[in-house]
Amino acid sequence: MTGVHGEPGTASSPLPLPTRALALESGRARQHLASDEWRLSSPDAEAVAAVLARLTAPLPARRGTAERIRATDRDRRLQRILRTAVHHLDAGAVSPPAAALLAAVARALSPWHAAPNPPVAAAAPRYGPVPGTPEGAVPPTEAGEALFPELTSLFTALVATRAPGTVPLTPPVEPWQARYTGRFRHCTRLATGVWAADTVACPECGGKDGPWTVTCDWRRVTLGCPCGTVNHRHGLAFSEMWLVLPES
């Protein structure tokens, strides 16, 4: 998938985007489409159409725009795609293959979580920089925009499966497991700009730092503690877990 495997970095942004999951899930989606194994359900269609609208949204038409303002507009468009994907992912209504694809899009665009306009509340979710990214490095805008053509093509093809009278089909998605050493933060938006955040702890031993065994079937996430307790009542949204895990 052109543009998804990681574009060469610029002098100011030498590292590629985290696009391994996106390449994998995009390839799977293409295979499902080619074999007519995936026809979107209503929640899937709503989510895919929303992301597609963000992908194809033009930049604001500004007369005499300074280069700095135009750069901000470009980054804000990438940020809106990320937030739209996360919104539908965390709503919990989409099917597992749609959740996997939305999560992969969000991971690839995670450098724009706080750029150019970070969440206003101190407790708002923070997804750390790509490992190895120099402190203060700006997101590689060109690399993010390089994802647009193939993603637009894929999401357009997915939307087309929602023709009137068609019966939804959902292909199976393999569960996965990962190890994570560190803390998970569960964030709750109480009102506009008002957030609360709690660190996830093992209900038995109280441990917060893992190493956790994270198991996900794209409908439920479980956290396995070193003490042997397996917890699926932690309250974590998909993005609060998925976007902090290292790419594998």
CSV table of C-alpha atoms in Angstrom, one decimal:
chain,number,residue,atom,x,y,z
A,1,MET,CA,0.0,0.0,0.0
A,2,THR,CA,1.7,3.1,-1.3
A,3,GLY,CA,2.5,5.6,1.5
A,4,VAL,CA,1.6,3.2,4.3
A,5,HIS,CA,4.9,1.4,4.8
A,6,GLY,CA,6.5,4.5,6.1
A,7,GLU,CA,7.7,7.5,4.1
A,8,PRO,CA,11.3,8.7,4.3
A,9,GLY,CA,11.6,11.4,6.9
A,10,THR,CA,12.6,15.0,6.3
A,11,ALA,CA,15.6,16.6,8.0
A,12,SER,CA,13.4,17.9,10.8
A,13,SER,CA,11.4,14.7,11.1
A,14,PRO,CA,13.8,11.8,10.4
A,15,LEU,CA,11.5,8.9,11.6
A,16,PRO,CA,8.7,7.3,9.6
A,17,LEU,CA,5.2,7.1,11.0
A,18,PRO,CA,4.1,3.9,12.9
A,19,THR,CA,2.3,2.4,9.9
A,20,ARG,CA,3.0,-1.3,10.2
A,21,ALA,CA,-0.5,-2.1,11.6
A,22,LEU,CA,-2.1,0.1,8.9
A,23,ALA,CA,-0.3,-1.7,6.1
A,24,LEU,CA,-1.5,-5.0,7.6
A,25,GLU,CA,-5.1,-4.1,8.2
A,26,SER,CA,-5.4,-2.3,4.9
A,27,GLY,CA,-4.2,-5.4,3.1
A,28,ARG,CA,-6.7,-7.5,5.0
A,29,ALA,CA,-9.5,-5.1,4.1
A,30,ARG,CA,-8.6,-5.2,0.4
A,31,GLN,CA,-8.6,-9.0,0.5
A,32,HIS,CA,-12.0,-9.1,2.2
A,33,LEU,CA,-13.4,-6.7,-0.4
A,34,ALA,CA,-11.9,-8.7,-3.3
A,35,SER,CA,-13.5,-11.9,-2.1
A,36,ASP,CA,-16.8,-10.1,-1.1
A,37,GLU,CA,-16.4,-11.2,2.5
A,38,TRP,CA,-17.0,-7.7,4.0
A,39,ARG,CA,-20.1,-5.6,3.5
A,40,LEU,CA,-20.5,-2.9,6.1
A,41,SER,CA,-23.0,-2.8,8.8
A,42,SER,CA,-24.7,0.5,9.6
A,43,PRO,CA,-22.3,1.4,12.4
A,44,ASP,CA,-19.3,0.4,10.2
A,45,ALA,CA,-20.7,2.5,7.3
A,46,GLU,CA,-21.2,5.5,9.6
A,47,ALA,CA,-17.6,5.3,10.9
A,48,VAL,CA,-16.0,4.7,7.5
A,49,ALA,CA,-18.0,7.5,5.9
A,50,ALA,CA,-17.0,9.9,8.7
A,51,VAL,CA,-13.3,9.1,8.2
A,52,LEU,CA,-13.6,9.3,4.5
A,53,ALA,CA,-15.2,12.8,4.8
A,54,ARG,CA,-12.1,13.9,6.8
A,55,LEU,CA,-9.7,12.4,4.3
A,56,THR,CA,-11.3,14.2,1.4
A,57,ALA,CA,-12.0,17.5,3.2
A,58,PRO,CA,-10.2,20.4,1.4
A,59,LEU,CA,-8.1,22.9,3.3
A,60,PRO,CA,-9.8,26.1,4.2
A,61,ALA,CA,-9.8,28.7,1.4
A,62,ARG,CA,-7.9,31.6,2.9
A,63,ARG,CA,-6.9,34.6,0.8
A,64,GLY,CA,-3.2,35.6,1.3
A,65,THR,CA,-2.5,32.7,3.7
A,66,ALA,CA,0.8,32.8,5.3
A,67,GLU,CA,2.8,29.5,5.1
A,68,ARG,CA,2.7,29.0,8.8
A,69,ILE,CA,-1.1,29.2,8.8
A,70,ARG,CA,-1.4,26.8,5.9
A,71,ALA,CA,1.0,24.3,7.7
A,72,THR,CA,-1.3,24.5,10.7
A,73,ASP,CA,-4.4,23.8,8.6
A,74,ARG,CA,-2.6,20.7,7.1
A,75,ASP,CA,-1.8,19.4,10.5
A,76,ARG,CA,-5.3,20.1,11.8
A,77,ARG,CA,-6.8,18.0,9.0
A,78,LEU,CA,-4.6,15.1,10.0
A,79,GLN,CA,-5.5,15.6,13.6
A,80,ARG,CA,-9.2,15.5,12.7
A,81,ILE,CA,-8.9,12.3,10.9
A,82,LEU,CA,-7.2,10.8,14.0
A,83,ARG,CA,-9.9,12.0,16.4
A,84,THR,CA,-12.7,10.9,14.1
A,85,ALA,CA,-11.2,7.4,14.0
A,86,VAL,CA,-10.7,7.3,17.7
A,87,HIS,CA,-14.2,8.5,18.4
A,88,HIS,CA,-15.8,5.7,16.4
A,89,LEU,CA,-13.3,3.2,17.7
A,90,ASP,CA,-14.1,3.9,21.3
A,91,ALA,CA,-17.8,4.2,20.8
A,92,GLY,CA,-17.8,0.3,20.7
A,93,ALA,CA,-20.4,-0.1,18.0
A,94,VAL,CA,-18.3,-1.1,15.0
A,95,SER,CA,-17.4,-4.7,14.0
A,96,PRO,CA,-14.0,-6.2,14.8
A,97,PRO,CA,-12.6,-5.7,11.3
A,98,ALA,CA,-13.7,-2.1,11.3
A,99,ALA,CA,-12.3,-1.6,14.8
A,100,ALA,CA,-8.9,-3.0,13.7
A,101,LEU,CA,-8.8,-0.7,10.7
A,102,LEU,CA,-9.8,2.4,12.6
A,103,ALA,CA,-7.2,1.6,15.3
A,104,ALA,CA,-4.5,1.2,12.7
A,105,VAL,CA,-5.4,4.6,11.1
A,106,ALA,CA,-5.3,6.2,14.6
A,107,ARG,CA,-2.0,4.6,15.4
A,108,ALA,CA,-0.4,5.9,12.2
A,109,LEU,CA,-1.7,9.4,12.9
A,110,SER,CA,-0.9,9.4,16.6
A,111,PRO,CA,1.8,12.0,16.3
A,112,TRP,CA,-1.0,14.5,15.6
A,113,HIS,CA,-2.9,13.8,18.8
A,114,ALA,CA,-1.7,17.1,20.3
A,115,ALA,CA,-0.7,18.9,17.1
A,116,PRO,CA,-1.5,21.6,16.4
A,117,ASN,CA,-4.1,22.1,19.1
A,118,PRO,CA,-3.7,19.8,22.2
A,119,PRO,CA,-6.6,18.8,24.4
A,120,VAL,CA,-7.4,21.6,26.8
A,121,ALA,CA,-7.6,19.6,30.0
A,122,ALA,CA,-4.7,18.3,31.9
A,123,ALA,CA,-6.2,14.8,32.2
A,124,ALA,CA,-7.1,14.5,28.5
A,125,PRO,CA,-5.6,11.3,27.0
A,126,ARG,CA,-2.0,11.6,26.0
A,127,TYR,CA,-0.5,9.2,23.5
A,128,GLY,CA,3.3,9.5,23.8
A,129,PRO,CA,5.6,10.3,20.9
A,130,VAL,CA,6.9,7.6,18.6
A,131,PRO,CA,9.8,5.9,20.4
A,132,GLY,CA,13.1,7.6,19.5
A,133,THR,CA,11.4,10.8,18.3
A,134,PRO,CA,13.6,13.8,19.3
A,135,GLU,CA,11.9,16.0,22.0
A,136,GLY,CA,10.1,18.9,20.4
A,137,ALA,CA,10.1,17.3,16.9
A,138,VAL,CA,7.2,18.3,14.7
A,139,PRO,CA,5.0,15.7,13.1
A,140,PRO,CA,6.1,14.8,9.6
A,141,THR,CA,3.2,16.4,7.7
A,142,GLU,CA,4.2,15.2,4.3
A,143,ALA,CA,4.3,11.6,5.5
A,144,GLY,CA,0.8,11.8,7.0
A,145,GLU,CA,-0.6,13.3,3.8
A,146,ALA,CA,1.1,10.5,1.8
A,147,LEU,CA,-1.4,8.1,3.4
A,148,PHE,CA,-4.4,9.9,1.9
A,149,PRO,CA,-4.6,8.5,-1.7
A,150,GLU,CA,-4.6,4.8,-0.7
A,151,LEU,CA,-6.7,5.4,2.4
A,152,THR,CA,-9.2,7.4,0.3
A,153,SER,CA,-9.4,4.6,-2.2
A,154,LEU,CA,-9.9,1.9,0.5
A,155,PHE,CA,-12.5,3.8,2.4
A,156,THR,CA,-14.4,4.7,-0.8
A,157,ALA,CA,-14.5,1.0,-1.7
A,158,LEU,CA,-15.7,0.1,1.8
A,159,VAL,CA,-18.5,2.7,1.7
A,160,ALA,CA,-19.6,1.2,-1.7
A,161,THR,CA,-20.4,-2.1,0.0
A,162,ARG,CA,-23.3,-0.4,1.8
A,163,ALA,CA,-25.5,-0.4,-1.3
A,164,PRO,CA,-29.3,-0.4,-0.6
A,165,GLY,CA,-30.6,-3.9,-0.2
A,166,THR,CA,-27.2,-5.6,0.5
A,167,VAL,CA,-26.9,-7.8,3.5
A,168,PRO,CA,-24.0,-6.9,5.9
A,169,LEU,CA,-21.2,-9.5,6.1
A,170,THR,CA,-18.4,-9.4,8.7
A,171,PRO,CA,-15.2,-11.4,8.2
A,172,PRO,CA,-13.5,-13.0,11.1
A,173,VAL,CA,-10.6,-11.1,12.8
A,174,GLU,CA,-7.8,-12.9,14.6
A,175,PRO,CA,-7.4,-12.0,18.3
A,176,TRP,CA,-3.9,-10.8,19.3
A,177,GLN,CA,-1.8,-10.6,22.4
A,178,ALA,CA,1.0,-8.2,23.5
A,179,ARG,CA,3.1,-7.5,26.5
A,180,TYR,CA,3.3,-4.0,28.0
A,181,THR,CA,5.4,-2.7,30.9
A,182,GLY,CA,4.0,0.7,32.1
A,183,ARG,CA,0.8,2.3,33.2
A,184,PHE,CA,-2.5,2.5,31.5
A,185,ARG,CA,-4.6,5.6,32.1
A,186,HIS,CA,-8.4,5.5,31.8
A,187,CYS,CA,-9.7,8.9,30.9
A,188,THR,CA,-13.3,10.1,31.2
A,189,ARG,CA,-14.7,13.3,29.6
A,190,LEU,CA,-17.1,14.7,32.2
A,191,ALA,CA,-18.0,17.8,30.1
A,192,THR,CA,-16.5,19.9,27.4
A,193,GLY,CA,-12.9,20.5,28.4
A,194,VAL,CA,-13.4,18.6,31.7
A,195,TRP,CA,-11.6,15.3,32.1
A,196,ALA,CA,-10.9,12.8,34.9
A,197,ALA,CA,-8.2,10.2,34.7
A,198,ASP,CA,-7.4,7.1,36.7
A,199,THR,CA,-4.5,4.7,36.6
A,200,VAL,CA,-5.5,1.1,36.0
A,201,ALA,CA,-4.6,-1.2,38.9
A,202,CYS,CA,-4.8,-4.9,39.4
A,203,PRO,CA,-8.0,-5.6,41.5
A,204,GLU,CA,-6.1,-8.3,43.5
A,205,CYS,CA,-2.6,-7.0,44.1
A,206,GLY,CA,-3.0,-3.4,43.3
A,207,GLY,CA,-0.1,-3.4,40.8
A,208,LYS,CA,-0.1,-0.6,38.2
A,209,ASP,CA,3.1,-1.1,36.2
A,210,GLY,CA,2.8,-4.6,34.7
A,211,PRO,CA,4.3,-6.1,32.8
A,212,TRP,CA,0.7,-6.6,31.5
A,213,THR,CA,-0.4,-9.3,29.1
A,214,VAL,CA,-2.9,-7.5,26.9
A,215,THR,CA,-5.3,-9.7,25.0
A,216,CYS,CA,-7.8,-8.3,22.5
A,217,ASP,CA,-10.4,-9.8,20.2
A,218,TRP,CA,-11.6,-6.3,19.1
A,219,ARG,CA,-14.7,-6.6,21.2
A,220,ARG,CA,-13.1,-6.9,24.7
A,221,VAL,CA,-9.7,-6.2,26.1
A,222,THR,CA,-8.3,-8.2,29.0
A,223,LEU,CA,-5.3,-7.3,31.1
A,224,GLY,CA,-3.3,-10.1,32.7
A,225,CYS,CA,-1.3,-9.1,35.8
A,226,PRO,CA,2.0,-10.8,36.8
A,227,CYS,CA,0.2,-12.0,40.0
A,228,GLY,CA,-2.0,-14.2,37.7
A,229,THR,CA,-5.2,-12.1,37.8
A,230,VAL,CA,-6.9,-11.5,34.5
A,231,ASN,CA,-9.1,-8.4,34.5
A,232,HIS,CA,-11.6,-7.4,31.8
A,233,ARG,CA,-13.4,-4.8,34.0
A,234,HIS,CA,-10.7,-2.2,33.8
A,235,GLY,CA,-12.8,0.3,31.8
A,236,LEU,CA,-10.1,1.1,29.2
A,237,ALA,CA,-11.3,2.3,25.8
A,238,PHE,CA,-9.5,0.7,22.8
A,239,SER,CA,-7.5,3.8,22.1
A,240,GLU,CA,-6.3,4.1,25.7
A,241,MET,CA,-4.6,0.7,25.3
A,242,TRP,CA,-3.9,0.4,21.6
A,243,LEU,CA,-2.1,3.7,21.0
A,244,VAL,CA,0.4,3.2,23.9
A,245,LEU,CA,1.5,-0.3,23.0
A,246,PRO,CA,4.8,-0.6,21.0
A,247,GLU,CA,4.4,-1.6,17.4
A,248,SER,CA,5.2,-5.3,16.9
